[in-house]
PDB file of C-alpha atoms in Angstrom:
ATOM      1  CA  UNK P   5      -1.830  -7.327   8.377  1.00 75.00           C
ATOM      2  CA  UNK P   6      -0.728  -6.276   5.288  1.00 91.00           C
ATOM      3  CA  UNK P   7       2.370  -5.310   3.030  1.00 96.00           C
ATOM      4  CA  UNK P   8       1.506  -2.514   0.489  1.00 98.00           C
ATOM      5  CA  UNK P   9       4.930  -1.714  -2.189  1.00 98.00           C
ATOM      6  CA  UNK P  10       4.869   1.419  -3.999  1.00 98.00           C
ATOM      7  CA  UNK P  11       8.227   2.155  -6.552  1.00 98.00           C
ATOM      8  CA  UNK P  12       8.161   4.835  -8.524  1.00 98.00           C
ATOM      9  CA  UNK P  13      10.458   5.152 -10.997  1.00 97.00           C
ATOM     10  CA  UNK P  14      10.717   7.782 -14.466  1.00 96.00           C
ATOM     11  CA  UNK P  15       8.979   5.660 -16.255  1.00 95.00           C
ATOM     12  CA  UNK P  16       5.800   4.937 -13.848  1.00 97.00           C
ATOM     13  CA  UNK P  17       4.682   3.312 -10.657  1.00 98.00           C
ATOM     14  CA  UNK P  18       4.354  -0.442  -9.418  1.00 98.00           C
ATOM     15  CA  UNK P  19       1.927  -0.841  -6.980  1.00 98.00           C
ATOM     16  CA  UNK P  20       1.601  -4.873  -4.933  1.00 98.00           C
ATOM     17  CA  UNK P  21       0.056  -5.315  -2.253  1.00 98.00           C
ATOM     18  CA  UNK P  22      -0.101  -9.246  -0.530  1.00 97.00           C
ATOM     19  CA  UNK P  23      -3.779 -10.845  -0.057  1.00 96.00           C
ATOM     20  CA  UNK P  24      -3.405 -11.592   4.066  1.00 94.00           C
ATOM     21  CA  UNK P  25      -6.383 -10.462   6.132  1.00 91.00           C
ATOM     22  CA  UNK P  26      -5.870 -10.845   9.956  1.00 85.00           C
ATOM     23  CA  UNK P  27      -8.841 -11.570  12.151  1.00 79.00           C
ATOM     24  CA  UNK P  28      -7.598 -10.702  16.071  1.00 72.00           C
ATOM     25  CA  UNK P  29      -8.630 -10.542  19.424  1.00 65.00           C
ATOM     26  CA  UNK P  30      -8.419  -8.247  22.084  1.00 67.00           C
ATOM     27  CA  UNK P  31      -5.229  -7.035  23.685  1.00 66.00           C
ATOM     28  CA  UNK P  32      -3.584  -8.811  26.749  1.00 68.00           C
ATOM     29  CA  UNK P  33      -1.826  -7.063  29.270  1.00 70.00           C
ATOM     30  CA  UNK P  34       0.926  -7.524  27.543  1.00 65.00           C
ATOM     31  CA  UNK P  35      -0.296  -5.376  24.561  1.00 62.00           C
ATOM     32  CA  UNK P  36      -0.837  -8.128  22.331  1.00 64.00           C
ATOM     33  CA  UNK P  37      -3.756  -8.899  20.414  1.00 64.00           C
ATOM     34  CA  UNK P  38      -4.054 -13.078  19.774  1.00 72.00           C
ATOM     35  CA  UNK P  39      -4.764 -14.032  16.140  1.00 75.00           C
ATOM     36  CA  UNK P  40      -8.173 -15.983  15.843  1.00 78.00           C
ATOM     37  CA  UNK P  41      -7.672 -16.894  11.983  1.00 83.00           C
ATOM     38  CA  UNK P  42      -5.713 -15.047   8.553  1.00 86.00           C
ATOM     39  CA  UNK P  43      -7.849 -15.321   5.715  1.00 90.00           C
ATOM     40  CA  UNK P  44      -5.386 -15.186   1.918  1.00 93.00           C
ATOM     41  CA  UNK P  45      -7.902 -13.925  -0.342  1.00 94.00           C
ATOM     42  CA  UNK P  46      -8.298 -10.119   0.643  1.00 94.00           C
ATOM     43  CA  UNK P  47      -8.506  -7.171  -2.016  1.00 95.00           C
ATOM     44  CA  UNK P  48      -5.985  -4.527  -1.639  1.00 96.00           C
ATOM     45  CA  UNK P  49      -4.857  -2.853  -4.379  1.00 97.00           C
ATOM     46  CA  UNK P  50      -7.556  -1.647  -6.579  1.00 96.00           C
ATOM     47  CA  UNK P  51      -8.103   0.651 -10.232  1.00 96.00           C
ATOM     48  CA  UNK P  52      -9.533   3.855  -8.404  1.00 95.00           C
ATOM     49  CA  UNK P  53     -11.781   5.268 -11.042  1.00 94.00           C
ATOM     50  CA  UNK P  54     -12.283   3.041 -13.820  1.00 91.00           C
ATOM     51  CA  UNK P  55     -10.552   3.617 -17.261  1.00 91.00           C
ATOM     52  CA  UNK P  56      -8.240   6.057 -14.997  1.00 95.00           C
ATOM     53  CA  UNK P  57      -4.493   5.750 -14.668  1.00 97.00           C
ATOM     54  CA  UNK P  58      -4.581   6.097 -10.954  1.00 97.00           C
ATOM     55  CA  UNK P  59      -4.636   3.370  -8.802  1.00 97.00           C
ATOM     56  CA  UNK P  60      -4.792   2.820  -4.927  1.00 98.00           C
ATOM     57  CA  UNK P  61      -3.852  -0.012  -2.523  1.00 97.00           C
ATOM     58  CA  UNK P  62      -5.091  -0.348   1.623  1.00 96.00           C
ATOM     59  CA  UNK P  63      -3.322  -1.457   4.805  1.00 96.00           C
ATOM     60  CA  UNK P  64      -4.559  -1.350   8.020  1.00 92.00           C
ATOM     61  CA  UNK P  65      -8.485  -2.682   9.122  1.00 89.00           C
ATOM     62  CA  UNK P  66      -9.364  -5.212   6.123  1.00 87.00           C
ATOM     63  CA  UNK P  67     -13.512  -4.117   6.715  1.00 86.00           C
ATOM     64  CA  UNK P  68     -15.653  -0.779   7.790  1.00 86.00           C
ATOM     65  CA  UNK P  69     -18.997  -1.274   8.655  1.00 84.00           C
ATOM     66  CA  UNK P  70     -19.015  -5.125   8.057  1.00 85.00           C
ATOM     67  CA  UNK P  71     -17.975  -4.156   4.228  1.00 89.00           C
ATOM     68  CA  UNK P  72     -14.943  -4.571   3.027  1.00 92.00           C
ATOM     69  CA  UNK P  73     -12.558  -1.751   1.913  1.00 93.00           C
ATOM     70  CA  UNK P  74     -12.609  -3.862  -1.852  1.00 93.00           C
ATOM     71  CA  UNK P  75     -16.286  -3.040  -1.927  1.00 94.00           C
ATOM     72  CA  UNK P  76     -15.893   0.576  -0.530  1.00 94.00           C
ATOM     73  CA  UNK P  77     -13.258   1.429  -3.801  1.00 94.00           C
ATOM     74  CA  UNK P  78     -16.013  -0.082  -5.889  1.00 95.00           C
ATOM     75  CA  UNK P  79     -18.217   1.869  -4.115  1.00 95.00           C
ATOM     76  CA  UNK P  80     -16.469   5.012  -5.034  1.00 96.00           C
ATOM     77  CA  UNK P  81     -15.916   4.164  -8.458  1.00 95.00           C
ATOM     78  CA  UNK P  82     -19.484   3.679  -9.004  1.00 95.00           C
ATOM     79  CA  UNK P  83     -20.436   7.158  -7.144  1.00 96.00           C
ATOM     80  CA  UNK P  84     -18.061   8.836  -9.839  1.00 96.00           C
ATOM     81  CA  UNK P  85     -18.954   7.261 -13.127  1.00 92.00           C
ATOM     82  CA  UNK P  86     -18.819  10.062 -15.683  1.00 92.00           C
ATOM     83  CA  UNK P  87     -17.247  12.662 -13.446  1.00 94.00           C
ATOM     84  CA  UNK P  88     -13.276  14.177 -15.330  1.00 93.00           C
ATOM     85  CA  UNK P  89     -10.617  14.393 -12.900  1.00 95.00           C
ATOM     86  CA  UNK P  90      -8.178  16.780 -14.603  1.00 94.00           C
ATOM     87  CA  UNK P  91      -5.876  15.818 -11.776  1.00 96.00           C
ATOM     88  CA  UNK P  92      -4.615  12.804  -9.232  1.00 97.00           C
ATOM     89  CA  UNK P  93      -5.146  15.421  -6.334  1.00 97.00           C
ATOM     90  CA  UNK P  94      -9.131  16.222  -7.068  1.00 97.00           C
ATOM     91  CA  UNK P  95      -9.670  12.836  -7.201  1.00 97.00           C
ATOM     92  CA  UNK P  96      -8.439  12.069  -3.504  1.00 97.00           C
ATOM     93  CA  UNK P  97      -9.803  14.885  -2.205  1.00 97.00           C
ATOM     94  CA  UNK P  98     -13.202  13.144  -3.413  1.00 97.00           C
ATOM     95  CA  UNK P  99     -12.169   9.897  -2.091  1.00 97.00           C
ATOM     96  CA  UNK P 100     -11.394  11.845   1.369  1.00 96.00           C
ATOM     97  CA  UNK P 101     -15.049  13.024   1.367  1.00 96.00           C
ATOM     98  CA  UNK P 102     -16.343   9.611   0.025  1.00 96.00           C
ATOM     99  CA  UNK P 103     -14.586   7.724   3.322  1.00 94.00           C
ATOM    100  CA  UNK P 104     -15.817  10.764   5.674  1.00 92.00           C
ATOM    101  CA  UNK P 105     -18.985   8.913   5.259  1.00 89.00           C
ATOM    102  CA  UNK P 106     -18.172   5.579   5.676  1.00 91.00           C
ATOM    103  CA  UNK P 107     -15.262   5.246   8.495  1.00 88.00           C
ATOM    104  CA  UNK P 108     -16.070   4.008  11.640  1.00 85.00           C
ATOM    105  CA  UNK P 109     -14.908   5.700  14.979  1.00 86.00           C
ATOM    106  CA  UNK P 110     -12.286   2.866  15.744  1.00 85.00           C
ATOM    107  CA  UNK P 111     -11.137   2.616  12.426  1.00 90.00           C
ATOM    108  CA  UNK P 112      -7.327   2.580  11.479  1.00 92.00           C
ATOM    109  CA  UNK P 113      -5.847   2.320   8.048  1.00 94.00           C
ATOM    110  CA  UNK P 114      -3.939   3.850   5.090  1.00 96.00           C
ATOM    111  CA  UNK P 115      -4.195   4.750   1.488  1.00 97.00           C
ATOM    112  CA  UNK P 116      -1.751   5.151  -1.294  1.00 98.00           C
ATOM    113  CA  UNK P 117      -3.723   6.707  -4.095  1.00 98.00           C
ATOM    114  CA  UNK P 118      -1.282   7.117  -7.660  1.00 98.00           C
ATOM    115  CA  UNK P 119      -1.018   7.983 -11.016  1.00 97.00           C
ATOM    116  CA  UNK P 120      -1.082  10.470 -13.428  1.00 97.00           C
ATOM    117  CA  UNK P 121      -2.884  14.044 -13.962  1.00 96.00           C
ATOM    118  CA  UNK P 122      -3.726  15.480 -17.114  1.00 94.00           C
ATOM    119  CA  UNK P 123      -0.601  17.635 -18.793  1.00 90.00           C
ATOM    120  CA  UNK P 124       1.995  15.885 -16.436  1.00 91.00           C
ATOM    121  CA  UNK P 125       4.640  14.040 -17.415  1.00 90.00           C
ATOM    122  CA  UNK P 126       5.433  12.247 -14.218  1.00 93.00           C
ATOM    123  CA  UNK P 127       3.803  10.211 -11.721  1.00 95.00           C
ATOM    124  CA  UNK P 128       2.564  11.620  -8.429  1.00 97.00           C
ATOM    125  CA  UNK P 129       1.734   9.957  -4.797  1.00 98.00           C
ATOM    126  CA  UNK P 130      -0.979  10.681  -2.082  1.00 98.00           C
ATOM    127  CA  UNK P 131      -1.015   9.291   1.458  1.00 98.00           C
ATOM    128  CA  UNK P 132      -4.212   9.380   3.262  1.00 97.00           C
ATOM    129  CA  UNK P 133      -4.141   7.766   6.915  1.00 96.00           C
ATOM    130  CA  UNK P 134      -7.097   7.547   9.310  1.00 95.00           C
ATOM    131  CA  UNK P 135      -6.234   6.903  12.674  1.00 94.00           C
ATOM    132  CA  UNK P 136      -8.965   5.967  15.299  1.00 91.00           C
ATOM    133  CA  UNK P 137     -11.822   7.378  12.503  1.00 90.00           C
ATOM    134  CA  UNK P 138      -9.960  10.447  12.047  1.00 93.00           C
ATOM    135  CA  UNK P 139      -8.899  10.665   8.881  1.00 95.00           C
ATOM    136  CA  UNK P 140      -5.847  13.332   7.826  1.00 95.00           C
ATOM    137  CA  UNK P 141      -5.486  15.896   5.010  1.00 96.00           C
ATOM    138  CA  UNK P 142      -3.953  13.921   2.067  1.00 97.00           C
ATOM    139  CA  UNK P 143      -0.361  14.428   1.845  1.00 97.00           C
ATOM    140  CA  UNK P 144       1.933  13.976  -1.519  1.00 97.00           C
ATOM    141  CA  UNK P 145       4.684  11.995  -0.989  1.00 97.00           C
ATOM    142  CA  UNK P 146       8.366  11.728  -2.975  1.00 95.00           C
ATOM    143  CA  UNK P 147       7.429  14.463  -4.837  1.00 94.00           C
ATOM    144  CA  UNK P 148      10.763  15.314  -6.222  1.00 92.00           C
ATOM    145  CA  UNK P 149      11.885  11.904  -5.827  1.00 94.00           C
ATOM    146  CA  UNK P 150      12.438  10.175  -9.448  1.00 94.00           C
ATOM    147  CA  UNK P 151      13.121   7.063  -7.929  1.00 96.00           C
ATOM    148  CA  UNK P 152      11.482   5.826  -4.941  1.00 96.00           C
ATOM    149  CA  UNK P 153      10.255   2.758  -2.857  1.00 97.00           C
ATOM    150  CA  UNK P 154       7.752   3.219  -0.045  1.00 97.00           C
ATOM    151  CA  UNK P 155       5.919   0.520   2.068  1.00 97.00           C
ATOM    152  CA  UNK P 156       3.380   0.201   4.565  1.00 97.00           C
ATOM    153  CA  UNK P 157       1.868  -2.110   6.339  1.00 95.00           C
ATOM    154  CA  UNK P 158       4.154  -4.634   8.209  1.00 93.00           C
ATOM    155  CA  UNK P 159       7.158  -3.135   7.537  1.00 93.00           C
ATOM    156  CA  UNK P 160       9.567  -4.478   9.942  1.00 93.00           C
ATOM    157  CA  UNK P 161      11.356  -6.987   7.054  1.00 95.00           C
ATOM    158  CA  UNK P 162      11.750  -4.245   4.494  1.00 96.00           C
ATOM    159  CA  UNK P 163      13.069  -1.907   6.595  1.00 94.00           C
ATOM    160  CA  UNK P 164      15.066  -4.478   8.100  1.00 94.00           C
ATOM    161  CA  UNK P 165      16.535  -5.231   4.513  1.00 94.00           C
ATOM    162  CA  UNK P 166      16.722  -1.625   3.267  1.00 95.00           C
ATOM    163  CA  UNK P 167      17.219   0.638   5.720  1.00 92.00           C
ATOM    164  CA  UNK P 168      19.591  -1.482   7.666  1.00 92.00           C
ATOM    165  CA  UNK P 169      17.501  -1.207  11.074  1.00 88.00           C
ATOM    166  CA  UNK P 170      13.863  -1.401  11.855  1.00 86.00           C
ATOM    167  CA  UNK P 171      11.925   0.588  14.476  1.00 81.00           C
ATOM    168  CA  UNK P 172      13.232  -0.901  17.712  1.00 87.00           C
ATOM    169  CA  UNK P 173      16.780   0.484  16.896  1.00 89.00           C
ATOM    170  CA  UNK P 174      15.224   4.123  18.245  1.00 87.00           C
ATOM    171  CA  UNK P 175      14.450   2.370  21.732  1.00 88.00           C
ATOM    172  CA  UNK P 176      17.293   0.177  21.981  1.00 91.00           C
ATOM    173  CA  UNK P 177      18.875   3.256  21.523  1.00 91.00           C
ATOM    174  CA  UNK P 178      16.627   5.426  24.269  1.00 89.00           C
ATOM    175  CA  UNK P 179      16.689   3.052  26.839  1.00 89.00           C
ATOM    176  CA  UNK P 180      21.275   2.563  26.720  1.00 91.00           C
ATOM    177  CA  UNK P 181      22.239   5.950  25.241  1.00 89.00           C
ATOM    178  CA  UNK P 182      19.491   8.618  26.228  1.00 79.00           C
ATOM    179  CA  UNK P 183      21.302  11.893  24.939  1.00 86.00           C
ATOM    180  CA  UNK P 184      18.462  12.506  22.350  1.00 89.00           C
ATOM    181  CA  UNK P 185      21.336  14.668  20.232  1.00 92.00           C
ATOM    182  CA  UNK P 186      23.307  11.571  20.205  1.00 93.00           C
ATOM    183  CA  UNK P 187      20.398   9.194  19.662  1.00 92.00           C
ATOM    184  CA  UNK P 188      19.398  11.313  16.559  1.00 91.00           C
ATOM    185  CA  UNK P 189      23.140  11.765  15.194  1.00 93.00           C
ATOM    186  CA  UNK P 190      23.179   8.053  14.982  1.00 92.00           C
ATOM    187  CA  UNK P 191      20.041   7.131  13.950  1.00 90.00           C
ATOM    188  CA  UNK P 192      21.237  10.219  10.816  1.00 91.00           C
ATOM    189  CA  UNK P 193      24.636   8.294  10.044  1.00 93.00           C
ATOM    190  CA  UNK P 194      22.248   4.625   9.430  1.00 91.00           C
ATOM    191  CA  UNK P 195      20.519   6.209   7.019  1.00 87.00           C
ATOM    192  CA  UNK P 196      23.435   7.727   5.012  1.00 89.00           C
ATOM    193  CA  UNK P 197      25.543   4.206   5.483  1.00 92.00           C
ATOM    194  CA  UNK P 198      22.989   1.361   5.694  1.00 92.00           C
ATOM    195  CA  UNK P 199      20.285   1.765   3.240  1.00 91.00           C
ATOM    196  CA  UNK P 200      20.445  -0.637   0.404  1.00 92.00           C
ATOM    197  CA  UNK P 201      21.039   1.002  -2.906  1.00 91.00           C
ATOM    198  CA  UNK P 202      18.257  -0.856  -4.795  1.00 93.00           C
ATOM    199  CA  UNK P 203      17.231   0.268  -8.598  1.00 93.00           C
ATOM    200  CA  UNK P 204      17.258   3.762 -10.561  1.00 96.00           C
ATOM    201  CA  UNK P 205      15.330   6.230 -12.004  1.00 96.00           C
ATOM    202  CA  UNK P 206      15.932   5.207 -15.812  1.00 97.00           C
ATOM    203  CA  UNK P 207      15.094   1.393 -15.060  1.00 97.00           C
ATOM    204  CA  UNK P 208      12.898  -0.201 -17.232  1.00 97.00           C
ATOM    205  CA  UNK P 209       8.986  -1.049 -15.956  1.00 97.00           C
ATOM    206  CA  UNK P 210       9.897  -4.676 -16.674  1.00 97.00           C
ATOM    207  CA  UNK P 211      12.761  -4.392 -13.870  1.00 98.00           C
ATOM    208  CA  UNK P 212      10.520  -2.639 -11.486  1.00 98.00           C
ATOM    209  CA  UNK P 213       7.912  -5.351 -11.558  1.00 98.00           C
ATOM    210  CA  UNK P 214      10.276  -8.016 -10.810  1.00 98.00           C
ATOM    211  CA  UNK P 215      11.992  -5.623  -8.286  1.00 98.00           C
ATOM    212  CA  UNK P 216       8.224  -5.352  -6.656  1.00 98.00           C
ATOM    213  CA  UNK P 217       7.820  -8.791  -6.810  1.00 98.00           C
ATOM    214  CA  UNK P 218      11.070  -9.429  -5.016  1.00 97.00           C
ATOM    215  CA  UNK P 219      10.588  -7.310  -2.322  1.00 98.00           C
ATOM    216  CA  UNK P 220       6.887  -8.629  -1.721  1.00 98.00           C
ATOM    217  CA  UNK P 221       8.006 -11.906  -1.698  1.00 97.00           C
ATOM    218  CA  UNK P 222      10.743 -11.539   0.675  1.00 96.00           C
ATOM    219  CA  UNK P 223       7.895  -9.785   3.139  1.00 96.00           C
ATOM    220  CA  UNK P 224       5.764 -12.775   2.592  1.00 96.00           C
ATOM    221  CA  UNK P 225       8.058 -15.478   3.354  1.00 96.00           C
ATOM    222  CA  UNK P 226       9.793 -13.794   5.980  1.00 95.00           C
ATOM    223  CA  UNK P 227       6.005 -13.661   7.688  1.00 94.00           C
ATOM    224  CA  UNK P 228       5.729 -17.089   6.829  1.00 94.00           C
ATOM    225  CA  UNK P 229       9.011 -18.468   8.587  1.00 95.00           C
ATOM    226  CA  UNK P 230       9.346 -16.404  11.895  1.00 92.00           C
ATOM    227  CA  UNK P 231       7.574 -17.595  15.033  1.00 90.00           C
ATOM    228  CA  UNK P 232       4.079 -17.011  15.063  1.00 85.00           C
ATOM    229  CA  UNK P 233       1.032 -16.686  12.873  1.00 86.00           C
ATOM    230  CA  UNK P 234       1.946 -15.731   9.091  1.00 90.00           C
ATOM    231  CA  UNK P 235       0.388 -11.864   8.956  1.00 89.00           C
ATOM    232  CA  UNK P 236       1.526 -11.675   5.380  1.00 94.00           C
ATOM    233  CA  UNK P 237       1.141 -14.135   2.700  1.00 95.00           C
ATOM    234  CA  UNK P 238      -1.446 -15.400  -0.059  1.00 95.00           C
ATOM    235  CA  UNK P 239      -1.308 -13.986  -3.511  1.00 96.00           C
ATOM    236  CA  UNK P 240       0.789 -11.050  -4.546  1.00 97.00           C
ATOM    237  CA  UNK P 241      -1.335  -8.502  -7.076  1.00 98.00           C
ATOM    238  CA  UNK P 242       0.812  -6.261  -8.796  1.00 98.00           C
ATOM    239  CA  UNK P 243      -0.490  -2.910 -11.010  1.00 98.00           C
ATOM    240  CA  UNK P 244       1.401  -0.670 -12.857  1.00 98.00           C
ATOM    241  CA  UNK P 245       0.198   2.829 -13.728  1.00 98.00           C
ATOM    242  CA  UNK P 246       2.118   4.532 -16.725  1.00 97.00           C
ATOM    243  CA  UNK P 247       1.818   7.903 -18.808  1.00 95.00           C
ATOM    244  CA  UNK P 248       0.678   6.273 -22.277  1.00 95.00           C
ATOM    245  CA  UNK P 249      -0.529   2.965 -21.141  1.00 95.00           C
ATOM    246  CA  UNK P 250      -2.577   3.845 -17.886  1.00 96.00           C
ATOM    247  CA  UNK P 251      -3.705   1.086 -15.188  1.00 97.00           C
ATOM    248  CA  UNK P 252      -2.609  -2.166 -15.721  1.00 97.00           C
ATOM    249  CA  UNK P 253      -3.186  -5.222 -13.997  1.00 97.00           C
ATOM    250  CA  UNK P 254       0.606  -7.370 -14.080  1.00 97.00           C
ATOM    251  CA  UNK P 255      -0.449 -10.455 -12.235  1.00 96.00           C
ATOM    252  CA  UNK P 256      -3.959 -10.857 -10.162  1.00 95.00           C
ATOM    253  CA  UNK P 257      -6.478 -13.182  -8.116  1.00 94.00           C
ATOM    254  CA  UNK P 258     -10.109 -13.758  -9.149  1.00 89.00           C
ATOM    255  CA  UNK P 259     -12.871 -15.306  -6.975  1.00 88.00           C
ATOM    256  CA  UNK P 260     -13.882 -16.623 -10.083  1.00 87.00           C
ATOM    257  CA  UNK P 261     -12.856 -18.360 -13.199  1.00 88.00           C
ATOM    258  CA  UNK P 262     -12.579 -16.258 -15.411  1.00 82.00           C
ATOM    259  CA  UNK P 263     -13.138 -18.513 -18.457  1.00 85.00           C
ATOM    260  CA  UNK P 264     -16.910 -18.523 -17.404  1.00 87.00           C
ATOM    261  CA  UNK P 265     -17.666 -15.453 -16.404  1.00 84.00           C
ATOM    262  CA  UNK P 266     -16.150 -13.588 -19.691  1.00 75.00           C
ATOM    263  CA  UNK P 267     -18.292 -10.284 -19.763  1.00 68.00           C
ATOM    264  CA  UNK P 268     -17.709  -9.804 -16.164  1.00 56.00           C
ATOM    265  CA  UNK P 269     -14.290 -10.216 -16.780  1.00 48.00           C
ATOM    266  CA  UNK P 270     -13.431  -7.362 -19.436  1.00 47.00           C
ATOM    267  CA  UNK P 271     -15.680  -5.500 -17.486  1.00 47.00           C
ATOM    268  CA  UNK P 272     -13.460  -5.725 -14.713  1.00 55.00           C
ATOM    269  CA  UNK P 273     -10.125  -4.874 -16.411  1.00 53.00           C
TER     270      UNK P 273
END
């Protein structure tokens, strides 16, 4: 499992994803698939085309064809060298075509891809989800938003903390109201009254980190303290993609120290 943070703010976007990877059984009867092991080291959030300021981060399966989805974005970036991407768009649309290739029939995940396109002066957002192998058209996201925070993954304790409800509220709802014009009047007036006000537009990229880092934090030990194995947790890597500045790593795991393996280091920045 996975949590994956977007905000987007004037200023730029913070991308964090945690480092959790989930290895499961099959389901029950019950629906419920028993957790065999969580590994805290997994790649998620990755510099999309090297040199680039657009970035992308992963929920969902943690591996496609016994590689993981760290090595598929490297993967990509390699097959591109050289090519210009004037915009964020042309380059999902080859990262679309890229995972035609690769995805397995039973595989279900997500993409964020962000950043900038040449000439604009604001960030922009692409979703691409693949459900069952089948993977949708991209879709832009808070387009005309100048301040928004999106997350995937397990989202249960961010909606929780700011929308006011999570997902069970709709059938809670269906199973001791049932008039679906009621049921959606209701589930309108939450989201006017109970989402948390958190941030603005003109906040500074400093702010937004530690907002991000807040809010992936509170996911993580939320995971950590319920009942049950900890889905979310290890590491928090955090990226932020600006107009004059690009992609930049804020805080980030190696596999290896660093000190020793210098070139490979830079390289990897």
């Amino acid at each position: 499992m996975t949590i994956a943070i977007a905000l987007k703010i004037n200023d730029g976007i913070v991308l964090a994803t945690d480092s959790a990877s989930t290895i499961v059984g099959e389901e029950n009867e019950d629906g419920v698939r028993s957790v065999y092991y969580t590994y805290f080291t997994a790649d998620k959030l990755f510099n999309l085309k090297k040199g680039s300021p657009v970035g992308a981060m992963t929920w969902g399966n943690g591996s496609v064809n016994n590689e993981s989805i760290s090595t598929l974005a490297k993967d990509f970036r390699e097959e591109i060298e050289g090519r210009e991407y004037p915009s964020v768009e042309a380059i999902v649309k080859d990262f679309k075509s890229f995972l035609e290739n690769k995805i397995a029939p039973e595989t279900s995940l997500g993409f964020l891809v962000a950043g900038y396109s040449e000439g604009k002066g604001h960030p922009e957002m692409f979703l691409i989800n693949i459900n069952e192998g089948n993977i949708e058209e991209p879709e832009e996201i808070n387009a005309n938003d100048p301040l928004s925070i999106s997350w995937f993954g397990e989202t249960i304790f961010l909606s929780r903390l700011l929308l006011g409800l999570d997902e069970k509220l709709i059938e809670i709802l269906e199973d001791n109201v049932g008039n679906k014009e009621t049921i959606d009047n209701i589930l309108k007036d939450c989201n006017e009254k109970l989402q948390l006000p958190l941030g603005v537009p003109a906040m500074p990229i400093q702010d937004a980190i530690d907002l991000v880092r807040f809010l992936a934090d509170i996911s993580v030990n939320s995971s950590r303290f319920v009942p049950g194995a900890q889905v979310i947790g290890g590491p928090i890597d955090i990226a932020v993609i600006t107009k004059h500045e690009g992609f930049k790593w804020i805080q980030r795991k190696h596999y290896y120290d660093k000190d020793l393996n210098l070139t490979t280091s830079m390289e990897d920045e």
